[in-house]
Amino acid sequence: MADDVRGEILAEVTRSGLVESHHSGHLVLLAADGSIQLWRGNPAMPIFPRSTIKAIQTCAMVRSGLHLESRLLALVAASHSGSQMHQSAVKEILALASLDERALQNAHDRPLGEDERRAWGSNPSTALAHNCSGKHAGMILTCVANNWPTVNYLDPTHPLQIACRKELEELAGEEASLVSVDGCGAPLFVITLMGLARAIHRITISDDPIHRTVIQACRNFPEMVAGEGRLTTRKMREIPGLFMKEGAEGIEVGSLPDGRTFVFKVNDGSSRAFEALVVAALAKFGLPSTEESKPIYGGKKAIGSIRAVL
């Protein structure tokens, strides 16, 4: 029987036929009708959903009066790579509030994307380059639209954050059991893995025009949701109608237009097994990947792989 906290082995790293390492965690696949198709570990495990709920937070902003074109809505729901395109788009959102990047209260960082970070070099970290700056720009513009104060927009008791929490709890079908702070500085709400799966399933099949608008914006602009070369962008381009969003500390969600949904949490917090797990989850839904799994090398020769254990 799986340990309620440790879960089960979700992926293995092989070298010359031997399992050298493994990644354990928790996973839920939901069928189109919302029933559990497959689970590993503990679906009732309380988790920090991290950035996987940015589309839900974006819906709360739109419901509170945020008006943006689809390209910029996708950026508000993004963990962007920090390219010049992304940073310029964040400035566009702030300009609509007659503000600039000095209004951002998220943490400072260098770009998240590997290529973007290399190009950044030794330049200092900035709030604009942080992967959450699009979300924070959206939060600021929502406050301005409502004449809410922006100086404390990250306070959990701020009307904006109350709206974000309400949107999440209604979709998840459960109340947040703990309020913490995400890496970017925004409030973070603990729900169960199953609650997260329900939320993604429900927002995907929802008839609510706000839910439909935000999810479709992400599908239409996958390069804004993540960035060139990243798994989220590649898979959303590859599979029509797929919505995906990754989060820090080993969290990933995805859904298809009919409501089939996958959610997993890798316990060690790494993303190394993400691609193998996403490919395996989609295969369970009858969608084999066109991409080959990344090999494990011994010198220049491929002698192993990272494989999902579902």
Phi, psi and omega in degrees: 000139182291143173291134184300330181264312183286335180073215180231163176293125179257332182209149179235146174252119183252149175218117181054040176086352180257138175284110184273324181212164175212160177240123178257165179169209187224142185211142175225132170247128177252138174286174183301329181275003178091356177284157180284120177273322181200144175215151175225143181078225186234103179298338181272008181297123175290134182222159165272113184288349177050223188283359178293344182259014182298326177295325178292317176297322178296321177300319178297322178294315179298319178297335180266007174112006177288128179237114179217153172293161186304319182302317182281330174299318179299325179290325177297327180271013192257160158243080193285162184281348179086022177290171177299323177301315181293314183294324178294323179292324175298319178297325177300315181296314181296325180296329177294339176262007183059038180229173174230190187296346177294343179280343182291132178248011176285165179299161176267146178199169169271168181303147181282322181296142183298311180295319181294323180290320177298317180294332180292328177063227184265011178298148182292156176295149178222161175293324182294321182285341181300142185295344180262007185295331177295316178299316182293323176298319177297320178297317180296315180296324176297318178297315181298320180297333182255004186058031174274151178295143177262343184296332182236032185295347178266359178290129180302339180267000177292144180308324179297313183288329174296320179294319179296317180295317180299316180299316180294312183296322180293319179288322182284338182073026178202157179274147175297131183270349181200143174247124179233203180230129179285170182301331182279345181110350180280155176301146183229132188245130180277129171225175178276163176302318179294323176298320177295318178299316178299317182298315181291320177300311185293320181292332181287319183262003185297145172269355178297122183299332178290313176302314182296319182296315183290314180296320179292326176299318178295318178295322183286333184230063181297337178290339176276327182293327178224266180167168182302132177087347183275152187304313182303311181294316181299312184291322179293330175286324184288320188245111181303131176085354180288135169248134178219150175204127178264160176221163180296160178061039168081027180255138177214141174228156175199152178209154176253159186305332181277359177106350176300132192222141170234144177217134174215156176231117176271123191297326183280358176080000182272164179253007186303324184268002186305310185298316180298321181288319178296315179299317181293320179296316179294326177296324176297335177268008179082023181238084178295146183278148174273352181264146176274148178292151182287127182281161170259130187257148165241102190068234179262002185255136176285120183232008179191188182202169170256120185232140177284149178239082181243000000 
